[in-house]
Coordinates of C-alpha atoms in Angstrom, one line a residue:
Chain C
M1 CA 39.0 5.4 -56.1
K2 CA 41.1 5.9 -52.9
K3 CA 40.4 9.3 -52.9
L4 CA 36.8 9.2 -52.7
F5 CA 36.5 6.9 -50.3
L6 CA 38.4 9.0 -47.9
L7 CA 36.8 12.1 -49.1
T8 CA 33.1 10.2 -48.3
L9 CA 34.9 9.0 -45.0
M10 CA 35.8 12.8 -44.1
I11 CA 32.2 14.0 -45.0
M12 CA 30.8 11.2 -43.0
T13 CA 33.0 12.0 -40.0
L14 CA 31.4 15.4 -40.0
L15 CA 28.4 14.1 -38.7
F16 CA 29.7 13.6 -35.3
L17 CA 31.2 16.9 -35.1
T18 CA 27.5 18.7 -34.6
A19 CA 27.9 20.9 -32.1
C20 CA 25.0 22.5 -29.7
W21 CA 24.5 19.3 -28.5
D22 CA 22.9 20.9 -25.2
R23 CA 21.4 23.5 -27.0
Y24 CA 18.0 25.2 -25.3
E25 CA 16.6 27.8 -26.9
L26 CA 15.6 31.1 -24.7
E27 CA 12.3 30.5 -25.1
E28 CA 12.6 26.6 -23.6
R29 CA 14.4 27.7 -20.7
A30 CA 13.1 29.0 -17.7
N31 CA 15.3 31.7 -16.2
I32 CA 15.3 32.1 -12.7
L33 CA 16.1 35.8 -11.4
G34 CA 15.2 35.7 -7.9
I35 CA 14.6 32.7 -4.9
A36 CA 12.8 33.6 -1.8
I37 CA 12.9 30.9 0.8
D38 CA 10.4 30.5 3.8
Y39 CA 9.2 27.9 5.9
A40 CA 6.1 26.7 4.9
D41 CA 3.3 27.5 7.3
E42 CA 1.7 24.3 7.1
S43 CA -1.5 25.6 9.3
T44 CA -2.6 28.0 7.0
E45 CA -1.4 27.4 3.7
D46 CA -2.5 24.2 2.1
F47 CA -0.7 22.1 -0.3
T48 CA 0.1 19.0 -1.2
I49 CA 3.7 17.5 -1.0
P50 CA 4.4 16.3 -4.4
E51 CA 6.4 12.5 -4.4
V52 CA 8.9 13.8 -7.0
S53 CA 12.4 12.9 -5.3
H54 CA 10.8 10.5 -2.3
Q55 CA 7.7 8.7 -1.3
K56 CA 5.0 10.3 0.5
D57 CA 6.3 11.0 4.3
K58 CA 9.6 9.2 3.3
F59 CA 12.1 11.9 2.8
P60 CA 15.7 10.7 4.6
G61 CA 16.6 12.7 7.8
N62 CA 14.8 13.9 10.8
N63 CA 14.9 17.6 9.8
K64 CA 10.7 17.5 8.6
K65 CA 10.6 21.2 8.3
L66 CA 9.4 22.2 4.9
Y67 CA 10.5 25.3 2.9
K68 CA 8.2 27.4 0.9
I69 CA 10.0 28.3 -2.2
T70 CA 8.8 31.1 -4.4
A71 CA 11.3 31.7 -7.7
Q72 CA 10.5 34.2 -10.4
L73 CA 10.8 33.6 -13.4
A74 CA 11.4 36.1 -16.5
V75 CA 9.3 35.9 -19.3
P76 CA 10.9 35.5 -22.4
G77 CA 9.8 38.2 -25.2
K78 CA 8.1 40.2 -22.3
I79 CA 11.5 42.3 -20.7
K80 CA 11.8 45.2 -22.8
L81 CA 15.3 46.8 -23.2
G82 CA 15.2 50.4 -22.4
P83 CA 12.6 52.9 -21.3
E84 CA 9.3 52.1 -22.8
G85 CA 6.2 54.5 -22.8
D86 CA 3.5 52.4 -21.4
S87 CA 4.3 51.2 -18.1
S88 CA 1.1 50.6 -16.9
G89 CA 1.4 46.8 -17.0
G90 CA 3.7 46.7 -14.3
S91 CA 5.9 44.3 -13.4
G92 CA 3.0 41.5 -13.1
E93 CA 3.5 40.5 -16.9
T94 CA 7.1 40.3 -17.3
S95 CA 8.1 37.9 -14.4
W96 CA 6.0 34.9 -13.3
V97 CA 5.9 34.2 -9.6
L98 CA 5.7 30.3 -9.0
E99 CA 5.1 28.6 -5.4
T100 CA 6.6 25.0 -4.3
V101 CA 7.1 23.5 -1.1
G102 CA 10.0 20.8 -0.6
Y103 CA 12.4 19.7 2.6
T104 CA 15.5 20.8 0.9
M105 CA 16.6 23.3 -1.8
K106 CA 17.0 20.7 -4.6
D107 CA 13.9 19.0 -3.6
A108 CA 11.5 22.3 -3.8
L109 CA 13.1 23.1 -7.0
L110 CA 12.6 19.6 -8.0
N111 CA 9.3 19.7 -7.9
L112 CA 9.2 22.8 -9.3
Q113 CA 10.8 21.5 -12.2
Q114 CA 7.7 19.2 -12.1
Q115 CA 5.4 21.7 -13.0
L116 CA 7.4 23.5 -15.7
A117 CA 7.4 22.5 -19.3
E118 CA 10.7 24.7 -19.7
K119 CA 13.9 23.9 -18.1
L120 CA 14.9 25.5 -15.0
Y121 CA 18.5 27.4 -15.6
L122 CA 19.7 29.0 -12.9
G123 CA 22.6 31.3 -14.4
H124 CA 20.9 34.5 -14.3
L125 CA 20.3 34.2 -10.3
Q126 CA 20.3 37.6 -9.1
I127 CA 19.1 37.2 -5.5
V128 CA 18.1 34.5 -2.9
I129 CA 15.8 36.3 -0.1
V130 CA 16.0 34.2 3.0
N131 CA 13.4 34.6 6.0
S132 CA 15.5 35.2 9.1
E133 CA 13.8 32.0 11.2
I134 CA 15.7 30.3 8.7
A135 CA 18.8 32.1 8.8
K136 CA 18.9 31.5 12.7
D137 CA 18.1 27.5 12.2
G138 CA 21.7 28.2 10.0
L139 CA 21.7 28.5 6.3
E140 CA 24.2 25.6 6.1
D141 CA 21.6 23.4 4.1
I142 CA 21.1 26.0 1.6
N143 CA 24.7 27.0 1.1
D144 CA 25.6 23.7 0.2
F145 CA 23.1 23.8 -2.8
L146 CA 24.1 27.2 -4.0
R147 CA 27.9 26.1 -3.8
R148 CA 27.3 22.6 -5.7
D149 CA 25.6 24.0 -8.6
Y150 CA 27.5 25.0 -11.3
E151 CA 25.1 27.5 -12.7
V152 CA 24.4 29.7 -9.8
R153 CA 26.9 32.7 -9.5
R154 CA 29.0 34.1 -6.9
T155 CA 28.3 37.5 -7.5
A156 CA 24.3 36.9 -6.8
W157 CA 23.1 38.3 -3.6
M158 CA 21.9 36.9 -0.6
A159 CA 19.6 39.0 1.7
I160 CA 17.7 38.3 4.9
T161 CA 14.6 39.9 5.8
E162 CA 12.5 39.2 8.5
Q163 CA 9.3 39.6 6.6
K164 CA 8.2 36.7 4.5
A165 CA 10.3 36.2 2.1
S166 CA 8.1 35.7 -0.9
K167 CA 6.2 39.0 -0.4
V168 CA 9.4 41.0 -0.6
L169 CA 10.2 39.2 -3.9
Q170 CA 6.9 40.4 -5.4
T171 CA 7.3 43.8 -4.9
A172 CA 6.4 45.6 -7.8
P173 CA 8.6 48.7 -8.3
P174 CA 7.5 50.8 -11.3
M175 CA 11.5 51.3 -11.9
Q176 CA 12.5 48.2 -13.3
T177 CA 10.5 45.8 -15.1
V178 CA 11.2 42.3 -13.1
P179 CA 11.2 42.9 -9.1
A180 CA 14.4 40.6 -8.9
L181 CA 16.5 42.7 -11.2
Y182 CA 15.4 46.0 -8.7
L183 CA 16.3 43.8 -5.9
S184 CA 19.8 42.9 -6.7
Q185 CA 20.7 46.5 -8.4
T186 CA 19.4 48.2 -5.2
L187 CA 21.8 46.2 -3.4
D188 CA 24.3 46.6 -6.0
N189 CA 24.3 50.7 -5.9
A190 CA 24.2 50.3 -2.0
M191 CA 27.4 48.7 -2.3
R192 CA 28.5 51.2 -4.7
F193 CA 27.6 54.5 -2.6
G194 CA 29.4 53.0 0.5
K195 CA 26.2 51.7 1.9
L196 CA 26.6 47.8 1.9
P197 CA 29.4 45.8 2.5
K198 CA 30.5 43.7 -0.5
G199 CA 28.3 41.3 0.4
Y200 CA 27.6 38.5 -2.3
L201 CA 27.4 35.0 -2.2
G202 CA 31.2 34.2 -3.2
K203 CA 32.2 36.9 -0.3
F204 CA 29.8 35.4 2.2
W205 CA 30.7 32.0 2.1
V206 CA 34.4 32.9 2.3
D207 CA 34.0 35.0 5.4
L208 CA 31.7 31.9 6.8
D209 CA 34.8 29.4 6.7
D210 CA 37.2 31.3 7.8
M211 CA 38.7 30.9 11.1
G212 CA 38.3 34.2 13.4
I213 CA 35.7 36.0 11.2
D214 CA 32.3 35.7 10.7
G215 CA 29.9 36.7 8.1
N216 CA 27.3 39.5 7.5
L217 CA 24.3 39.6 4.8
P218 CA 22.4 42.5 4.2
L219 CA 19.0 43.0 5.8
I220 CA 16.0 43.9 3.6
K221 CA 12.5 45.0 4.0
V222 CA 9.3 46.0 1.9
I223 CA 7.7 49.4 2.1
E224 CA 4.3 49.5 0.7
R225 CA 4.8 46.7 -1.6
D226 CA 6.8 48.7 -4.0
R227 CA 9.9 49.9 -2.3
I228 CA 12.6 48.4 -0.7
M229 CA 14.5 49.2 2.2
V230 CA 18.1 48.4 3.5
T231 CA 17.6 48.1 6.9
G232 CA 21.2 47.3 8.0
V233 CA 22.9 44.0 7.8
A234 CA 22.5 40.7 9.7
Y235 CA 25.1 38.7 11.2
F236 CA 26.2 35.4 11.8
I237 CA 28.0 32.9 14.1
D238 CA 29.0 30.3 12.0
D239 CA 25.9 30.1 9.9
N240 CA 22.9 30.8 12.4
M241 CA 22.1 34.4 12.1
V242 CA 22.4 35.9 15.8
S243 CA 21.4 39.5 15.6
K244 CA 21.4 42.6 12.9
M245 CA 22.6 46.0 12.7
S246 CA 21.0 48.9 12.2
P247 CA 22.3 51.3 9.2
I248 CA 24.5 53.8 11.4
E249 CA 26.2 50.8 13.4
L250 CA 26.4 49.7 9.7
G251 CA 28.6 52.2 9.2
G252 CA 30.7 52.2 12.0
Y253 CA 31.3 48.6 10.6
L254 CA 32.4 49.5 7.0
A255 CA 34.6 52.4 8.9
M256 CA 36.2 49.7 10.6
R257 CA 36.6 47.3 7.6
E258 CA 38.0 50.2 5.4
R259 CA 35.2 49.5 2.6
N260 CA 35.5 52.6 0.5
P261 CA 33.8 54.9 -0.7
G262 CA 32.3 55.8 2.4
G263 CA 28.4 56.7 2.4
Y264 CA 27.2 57.1 5.8
T265 CA 26.4 60.6 6.9
V266 CA 25.9 61.6 11.0
A267 CA 24.0 64.2 12.7
V268 CA 26.1 66.1 15.3
S269 CA 25.3 69.6 16.8
T270 CA 27.8 72.0 18.2
D271 CA 27.5 73.7 21.9
D272 CA 25.4 76.6 20.3
G273 CA 22.8 74.3 19.2
G274 CA 24.0 74.2 15.1
V275 CA 23.3 71.0 13.8
Y276 CA 25.8 69.7 11.2
L277 CA 25.6 66.4 8.7
V278 CA 28.7 65.2 8.2
E279 CA 29.1 62.7 5.3
S280 CA 32.3 60.2 5.2
L281 CA 34.0 60.2 1.9
R282 CA 37.0 57.9 2.7
R283 CA 37.9 55.7 5.4
D284 CA 41.1 54.3 6.8
S285 CA 41.3 51.7 9.1
K286 CA 44.7 49.8 11.2
I287 CA 43.8 47.0 13.5
N288 CA 46.9 46.7 15.7
I289 CA 46.8 43.6 17.8
T290 CA 49.2 43.2 20.1
I291 CA 49.8 40.1 22.4
E292 CA 50.2 40.9 25.8
D293 CA 50.7 38.6 29.1
G294 CA 49.1 35.8 26.9
K295 CA 46.2 38.5 26.3
P296 CA 45.3 39.4 22.6
N297 CA 44.8 43.5 22.7
A298 CA 43.4 45.6 19.6
V299 CA 43.4 49.2 18.8
I300 CA 41.6 49.8 15.9
N301 CA 42.4 53.7 14.7
V302 CA 40.1 54.7 12.1
E303 CA 40.6 57.9 10.2
I304 CA 37.4 59.1 8.0
E305 CA 37.7 61.8 5.8
A306 CA 34.6 63.4 5.5
Q307 CA 32.5 66.9 4.3
I308 CA 29.8 68.8 6.0
E309 CA 26.6 68.4 3.8
E310 CA 24.0 70.7 5.5
E311 CA 24.4 73.1 8.3
T312 CA 21.1 74.0 10.3
K313 CA 20.1 76.3 13.2
A314 CA 23.3 78.1 13.1
N315 CA 25.1 80.3 10.2
D316 CA 28.8 80.8 11.3
L317 CA 31.1 78.1 10.0
G318 CA 34.5 79.0 10.0
L319 CA 37.8 77.5 10.8
K320 CA 37.4 77.7 14.2
K321 CA 33.4 76.2 14.2
L322 CA 35.2 73.3 11.4
E323 CA 37.1 72.2 14.5
E324 CA 34.8 72.2 16.9
V325 CA 32.5 69.9 14.8
E326 CA 35.3 67.6 13.9
L327 CA 35.7 67.4 17.7
K328 CA 32.1 67.0 18.0
V329 CA 31.8 64.1 15.4
N330 CA 35.1 62.7 16.6
D331 CA 33.1 62.2 20.2
L332 CA 30.0 60.7 18.6
A333 CA 32.0 58.1 16.6
N334 CA 34.2 57.1 19.7
Q335 CA 31.1 56.3 21.8
V336 CA 29.0 54.9 18.8
F337 CA 32.1 52.4 17.5
N338 CA 32.7 51.4 21.2
E339 CA 29.0 50.7 21.8
E340 CA 29.2 48.3 18.7
I341 CA 32.6 46.4 19.0
K342 CA 31.0 45.6 23.0
S343 CA 27.6 44.2 21.8
W344 CA 29.7 42.3 19.2
Q345 CA 32.1 40.9 21.6
E346 CA 28.5 40.2 24.1
K347 CA 27.4 37.9 21.3
G348 CA 30.7 36.8 20.2
A349 CA 30.5 37.5 16.6
D350 CA 34.0 38.5 15.4
L351 CA 33.0 40.6 12.5
L352 CA 36.0 42.4 11.8
G353 CA 37.9 39.4 11.5
I354 CA 40.5 40.3 14.4
G355 CA 40.6 36.4 14.9
A356 CA 41.9 35.7 11.7
R357 CA 44.5 38.8 11.8
V358 CA 45.7 37.2 15.3
R359 CA 46.0 33.9 13.4
A360 CA 47.7 35.2 10.5
F361 CA 50.2 37.9 12.2
H362 CA 50.4 35.9 15.8
S363 CA 50.4 32.4 14.2
K364 CA 52.4 31.3 17.5
Y365 CA 50.3 32.8 19.8
W366 CA 47.0 31.3 17.9
H367 CA 48.5 27.5 18.1
Q368 CA 49.2 27.6 21.2
E369 CA 46.5 29.1 22.7
V370 CA 43.9 29.3 20.5
E371 CA 43.7 26.6 17.7
T372 CA 40.0 26.0 17.7
E373 CA 37.2 28.8 16.5
E374 CA 35.0 28.0 19.7
R375 CA 38.1 28.5 22.2
W376 CA 38.9 32.1 19.9
R377 CA 35.4 32.9 20.9
E378 CA 35.7 32.6 24.7
I379 CA 39.0 34.8 24.2
Y380 CA 37.0 37.4 21.7
K381 CA 34.4 38.0 24.3
E382 CA 37.1 39.0 27.0
M383 CA 39.6 40.6 24.9
D384 CA 40.4 44.2 25.1
I385 CA 39.0 46.4 22.2
Q386 CA 40.1 50.0 21.3
V387 CA 38.5 52.3 18.8
K388 CA 39.8 55.6 18.1
V389 CA 38.0 57.3 15.6
D390 CA 39.7 60.5 13.7
F391 CA 37.9 62.5 11.7
K392 CA 39.4 65.0 8.8
I393 CA 36.2 67.4 7.9
E394 CA 38.3 68.4 4.2
R395 CA 35.3 70.4 2.8
T396 CA 32.0 72.3 3.7
G397 CA 30.6 72.6 0.2
M398 CA 29.8 75.6 -1.3
D399 CA 29.2 77.8 1.1
W400 CA 31.3 80.0 3.0
K401 CA 30.0 80.3 6.1
Chain X
M1 CA 45.3 31.7 -21.5
I2 CA 47.5 34.5 -20.2
I3 CA 44.8 37.4 -21.1
P4 CA 41.8 35.6 -19.6
L5 CA 44.1 34.7 -16.7
F6 CA 45.1 38.6 -16.2
I7 CA 41.1 39.4 -16.8
V8 CA 40.6 37.1 -13.4
I9 CA 43.3 38.2 -11.5
G10 CA 43.1 41.9 -12.2
P11 CA 39.7 42.6 -10.4
S12 CA 40.5 40.3 -7.7
F13 CA 42.7 42.3 -5.8
A14 CA 39.7 44.3 -4.8
D15 CA 38.7 41.2 -2.9
A16 CA 42.3 39.6 -1.5
E17 CA 42.4 40.3 2.3
M18 CA 46.0 40.3 3.7
Y19 CA 45.5 37.7 6.5
H20 CA 44.9 35.2 4.3
V21 CA 48.5 35.4 3.0
F22 CA 50.0 35.7 6.2
P23 CA 51.9 33.5 7.9
I24 CA 53.8 33.0 4.5
V25 CA 55.3 30.1 5.8
G26 CA 52.4 28.6 6.8
H27 CA 50.8 26.9 10.0
D28 CA 52.7 24.3 11.0
V29 CA 53.8 22.8 7.7
S30 CA 55.8 19.6 7.6
G31 CA 58.2 18.7 5.1
K32 CA 56.0 16.1 3.9
E33 CA 53.1 18.6 3.3
F34 CA 54.9 20.7 1.4
Y35 CA 56.4 17.9 -0.8
E36 CA 52.9 16.4 -1.1
G37 CA 52.3 19.9 -2.8
A38 CA 55.3 20.3 -4.4
K39 CA 54.6 17.1 -6.5
I40 CA 51.6 18.0 -8.1
I41 CA 52.6 20.8 -9.6
C42 CA 55.3 19.5 -10.9
Q43 CA 52.7 17.9 -13.6
G44 CA 52.0 21.2 -14.6
I45 CA 55.5 22.1 -16.0
T46 CA 56.8 18.6 -17.3
N47 CA 55.6 20.3 -21.0
Y48 CA 59.8 21.4 -21.6
I49 CA 60.2 17.3 -21.6
I50 CA 58.3 17.7 -25.0
I51 CA 60.6 21.0 -26.0
S52 CA 63.7 19.1 -25.2
M53 CA 62.7 16.6 -27.6
I54 CA 62.1 18.7 -30.5
I55 CA 65.2 20.6 -29.9
P56 CA 67.8 18.7 -31.9
Y57 CA 65.4 19.3 -34.6
M58 CA 65.6 22.8 -34.6
K59 CA 68.1 25.2 -36.8
N60 CA 69.5 27.2 -33.9
A61 CA 69.6 24.7 -31.0
K62 CA 71.4 26.9 -29.0
S63 CA 69.0 30.1 -28.7
V64 CA 66.1 27.8 -27.9
V65 CA 67.7 26.6 -24.4
R66 CA 67.6 30.4 -23.5
S67 CA 64.1 31.2 -24.9
S68 CA 63.2 27.9 -23.0
I69 CA 64.3 28.8 -19.7
W70 CA 62.7 31.9 -19.9
G71 CA 59.3 30.8 -21.0
F72 CA 59.4 28.3 -17.9
L73 CA 60.3 31.0 -15.3
V74 CA 57.1 33.0 -17.0
A75 CA 54.6 30.1 -16.9
S76 CA 56.0 29.3 -13.4
M77 CA 55.4 33.1 -12.2
F78 CA 51.5 32.5 -13.6
V79 CA 51.5 29.5 -11.8
F80 CA 52.7 31.3 -8.7
S81 CA 50.6 34.3 -9.1
T82 CA 47.3 32.4 -9.9
V83 CA 47.8 30.4 -6.8
T84 CA 48.6 33.4 -4.5
I85 CA 45.8 35.5 -5.6
C86 CA 43.1 32.3 -5.1
L87 CA 45.0 31.9 -1.6
A88 CA 44.5 35.7 -1.1
V89 CA 40.8 36.0 -2.0
F90 CA 39.5 32.1 -0.5
G91 CA 41.8 31.6 2.7
E92 CA 43.7 28.4 3.2
I93 CA 40.4 26.7 5.1
K94 CA 38.3 27.4 2.5
I95 CA 40.0 26.5 -0.9
L96 CA 40.4 23.2 0.8
D97 CA 36.6 22.7 0.2
M98 CA 36.7 23.6 -3.6
Y99 CA 38.0 21.3 -7.0
W100 CA 38.9 24.0 -9.0
P101 CA 39.8 27.5 -7.0
T102 CA 40.5 29.4 -10.2
L103 CA 37.4 28.7 -11.7
V104 CA 35.1 30.0 -8.4
L105 CA 37.5 32.9 -8.6
A106 CA 37.0 33.7 -12.4
R107 CA 33.1 33.4 -11.3
M108 CA 33.2 35.4 -8.4
V109 CA 35.1 38.6 -10.2
H110 CA 33.3 41.4 -11.3
V111 CA 35.0 43.2 -14.3
P112 CA 34.4 47.0 -13.8
S113 CA 32.2 48.8 -15.4
E114 CA 30.1 46.0 -15.8
L115 CA 31.5 45.1 -19.6
L116 CA 31.3 41.3 -19.1
S117 CA 28.7 39.9 -16.1
R118 CA 30.5 36.5 -16.1
V119 CA 34.2 36.2 -17.1
D120 CA 34.0 32.4 -16.3
A121 CA 32.6 31.6 -19.9
I122 CA 35.3 33.1 -21.6
F123 CA 37.8 31.9 -18.9
L124 CA 36.6 28.3 -19.5
I125 CA 37.0 28.5 -23.1
A126 CA 40.4 29.8 -23.1
W127 CA 40.8 27.2 -20.8
I128 CA 40.0 24.6 -23.0
F129 CA 42.1 25.2 -25.7
A130 CA 45.0 25.3 -23.5
V131 CA 44.0 21.9 -22.4
F132 CA 43.7 20.6 -25.8
T133 CA 47.2 21.6 -26.8
T134 CA 48.7 20.4 -24.0
V135 CA 47.3 17.3 -24.2
L136 CA 48.2 17.1 -27.8
S137 CA 51.5 18.1 -27.3
Y138 CA 52.0 15.2 -24.7
Y139 CA 50.2 13.2 -27.7
F140 CA 53.0 14.3 -29.8
M141 CA 55.7 13.3 -27.4
F142 CA 54.0 9.8 -26.8
V143 CA 53.7 9.3 -31.0
R144 CA 57.5 10.0 -31.3
G145 CA 58.8 8.2 -28.4
M146 CA 57.4 5.0 -29.7
A147 CA 58.6 5.6 -33.2
E148 CA 62.0 6.1 -31.8
L149 CA 61.4 2.8 -29.4
F150 CA 60.4 0.8 -32.1
K151 CA 62.7 2.5 -34.7
T152 CA 60.1 2.9 -37.4
K153 CA 59.1 6.5 -39.0
K154 CA 55.1 5.1 -39.3
F155 CA 54.1 7.9 -37.1
Q156 CA 50.7 7.3 -38.7
R157 CA 49.7 4.2 -37.5
I158 CA 51.2 4.9 -34.0
S159 CA 49.2 7.6 -33.5
F160 CA 46.1 5.9 -34.7
I161 CA 46.8 2.9 -32.9
G162 CA 47.1 5.0 -29.7
I163 CA 44.0 7.5 -29.9
P164 CA 42.0 4.3 -28.5
I165 CA 44.3 3.7 -26.0
A166 CA 44.3 7.1 -25.0
M167 CA 40.4 7.0 -24.9
L168 CA 40.2 3.7 -23.0
I169 CA 42.6 5.1 -20.1
A170 CA 40.8 8.1 -19.9
L171 CA 37.4 6.0 -19.3
I172 CA 39.0 4.5 -16.1
P173 CA 38.4 6.8 -13.6
Q174 CA 34.8 6.5 -12.7
D175 CA 34.3 9.9 -10.6
T176 CA 36.0 13.0 -9.8
Y177 CA 37.2 11.8 -6.3
E178 CA 38.7 8.7 -7.9
L179 CA 40.5 11.1 -11.1
Y180 CA 42.3 13.0 -8.3
R181 CA 43.6 9.5 -6.7
Y182 CA 45.1 8.7 -10.0
I183 CA 46.9 12.1 -10.2
K184 CA 47.9 12.0 -7.2
N185 CA 49.5 8.1 -7.7
T186 CA 50.7 9.5 -10.9
A187 CA 52.9 12.3 -9.6
F188 CA 56.0 10.3 -8.8
I189 CA 56.5 10.2 -12.8
D190 CA 56.6 13.7 -12.8
I191 CA 59.3 13.8 -10.4
F192 CA 61.3 11.4 -12.4
L193 CA 61.1 13.7 -15.3
V194 CA 61.4 16.9 -13.6
I195 CA 64.5 16.1 -11.2
V196 CA 66.1 12.9 -11.6
Y197 CA 66.2 12.4 -15.1
P198 CA 67.9 15.8 -15.9
I199 CA 70.2 14.8 -13.0
L200 CA 70.6 11.5 -14.4
L201 CA 71.5 12.7 -17.9
L202 CA 74.2 15.4 -16.5
V203 CA 75.8 12.6 -14.4
I204 CA 76.0 10.8 -18.0
A205 CA 77.2 13.8 -20.1
K206 CA 79.7 14.3 -17.1
I207 CA 81.4 11.1 -17.3
R208 CA 81.1 10.7 -21.0
R209 CA 82.8 14.4 -21.2
K210 CA 80.5 15.3 -23.5
K211 CA 80.4 19.3 -23.9
G212 CA 77.2 21.4 -24.8
S213 CA 77.8 21.2 -28.3
A214 CA 74.9 21.7 -31.2
T215 CA 74.7 18.3 -32.9

C-alpha cells in the first residue's frame, strides 16, 4: 500500500518536470536577420507614433528625434537550403521587411512587436545598419540596447552607411535568398580576405570603451539596388563618428595593426614607365613607444610580405627591377601611411591604440601626465609618430619576366 | 566543464591584445582592492572542504591528499587562465561593465571553420551542470554536517527539511545587484574556511601532538 502511494506520488511529480516551458515553434518566431536604423524624416514620410511604451508625446527625456527602424524578418519555410533552380522570385519572398518608428531602440521594437503575431527573436540578428547621421550624433543609446539584450550575438556586424539605411537593407542580391545574410557574408568575407578589420559588435564595443583606442566600423554603400560595396571604414571618437577612411587608407591601417592576411593591392610605377600591382600577403607591425623628456614618441615599423600580381607597360622583371619596385612601393607606402597618421592625429582619433600601449607599457608616465582620455587626445595630437614601411616582394607569380 | 571552457578559451586568443594585460601588477592597486578580489575568488575553491569531509570514509585516505591537491591546482589554473583570457580580450575597463565576462566571451567566439555559430549554448549547458553538481555537493555538506551536529543518522529527514529552507534563502535577493551584495557580504565565511580554519586545525594538531596517521 505504501509502495503504491509512493509510486503514484512519483508519477505525479513527473507532471512538474515538463520541459520546454518557454518553447516557441520556429514558425511562431519572427527571426530578425537585419535591422536598419535611420532618423525618421517627419516632413516627408507620414506615420503615426504608436502609443505602446508611452502616452502620446510623453516619452521621457529631451531627445525627441525619432528613429525609423526597418527590420528584415526571415519567412520560415521559404529560405531554401542550397541552390534552387528557379530563382526568379528574388529575395522579396523569403524575407519580410517591416518599418516602424520609435524614440529608442526598444521603443521601436516594442512598436514592431505590437504589429506582429509572432514573438520577435534577435538571436539570429546578423547585421545592424546605421545611418551616418545617427553615428555622428552618437551610438551609445543603440549600443546599450544591443549589449543588454541577451539574444543579440556579439558576432553580429554593425555597419555605417551614408545612404538611407533602410535602402541598404533592402538590396536584393541574386546570390543569396535573404539580403541581410548576404550583407553579413559580404563583410565576413571581406574580413577573411584581409580587406576589413575584425569589426563585429563585440570587438567594436571593446575598442569603444577602452582608454587610448578608438573604434571603427565598416562603411557600406548600395550600387544599383543589388550590390554592396565596402567603401572603407568609419572611425569614431568615443561613440561619435568623426570621419571615414578610403579602402587604400584602410589597407594602411590594417598593416599598422598587424591584421592578417593582407589583402590590399597597390599600384606603383617604375622610372621606365612600367606599372606594377603589388599585393600584400602578410603584415607584421611593431609599435615602439619611447618617452623622451616627458613626451611620448612612437615609431611604427611595418614589414609587409608581398607579391607582384600584374606587370603592364613593361616586360623586363628581374632581380634588379624587383629591387626598384620594392623601393618605389616603400616610398609610396611611407608617404601614404604617414599622411594617414597625420590626418588621424588632426582629428584626435587614436585608431592604432597608441594610448592603450602607453598606458600598458609606460603606466608610470600615464598616471603622472595623462590619466584621462581627454588629456590623452591632446597629447596624441601633438606627439611625433613615424611610420617605416618595409616591403619584401617574395613572389612574382608564374611568369619569369 | 573543462571541454567547453577550452572551446571558449582557445579561439579567443586571436582577439587578445597584449596591452590589455600589461602592466601585470595593475594600475595603482592597493592592498585593500587586492584583498577584495581575493575574497570573492575564495568562494570558488571551498569545495575542498567537502572532500575533506569524506576523506575519513575512504579506503586509501593517504593517496587522496595528493590527488586532491592536484585537483585543486588544476582547478585554480583553470580559474586563472579564464580570468586572464577574459582580461586580455576585454581589457580592465570594459570588463567592469559586465556581469559575466566569460559568458560574453563565449558569445563572441568564432569557432574555426564555422562548426558552431553559437558556442554560448554549449557553454551554458555545461555551466548549468557544473552549478548543479556544486550546489549538490554543498548540500551534501549541509546534511552531513547537520547530522553530525545533532548526532543522528536520519539523513533523509534532514535533507527533506533542508530543501525548503535553501529555497527560501535563494528567494531573498530581489535583483542581481542585491545578489552580488550578498555574495560580497558572505565572503568572509569563505576566508574563514580557506585560511583560518586549516591553520586552526594545524595548531590544534600541533598542540595535541597528533601526527597525520590514518584513522
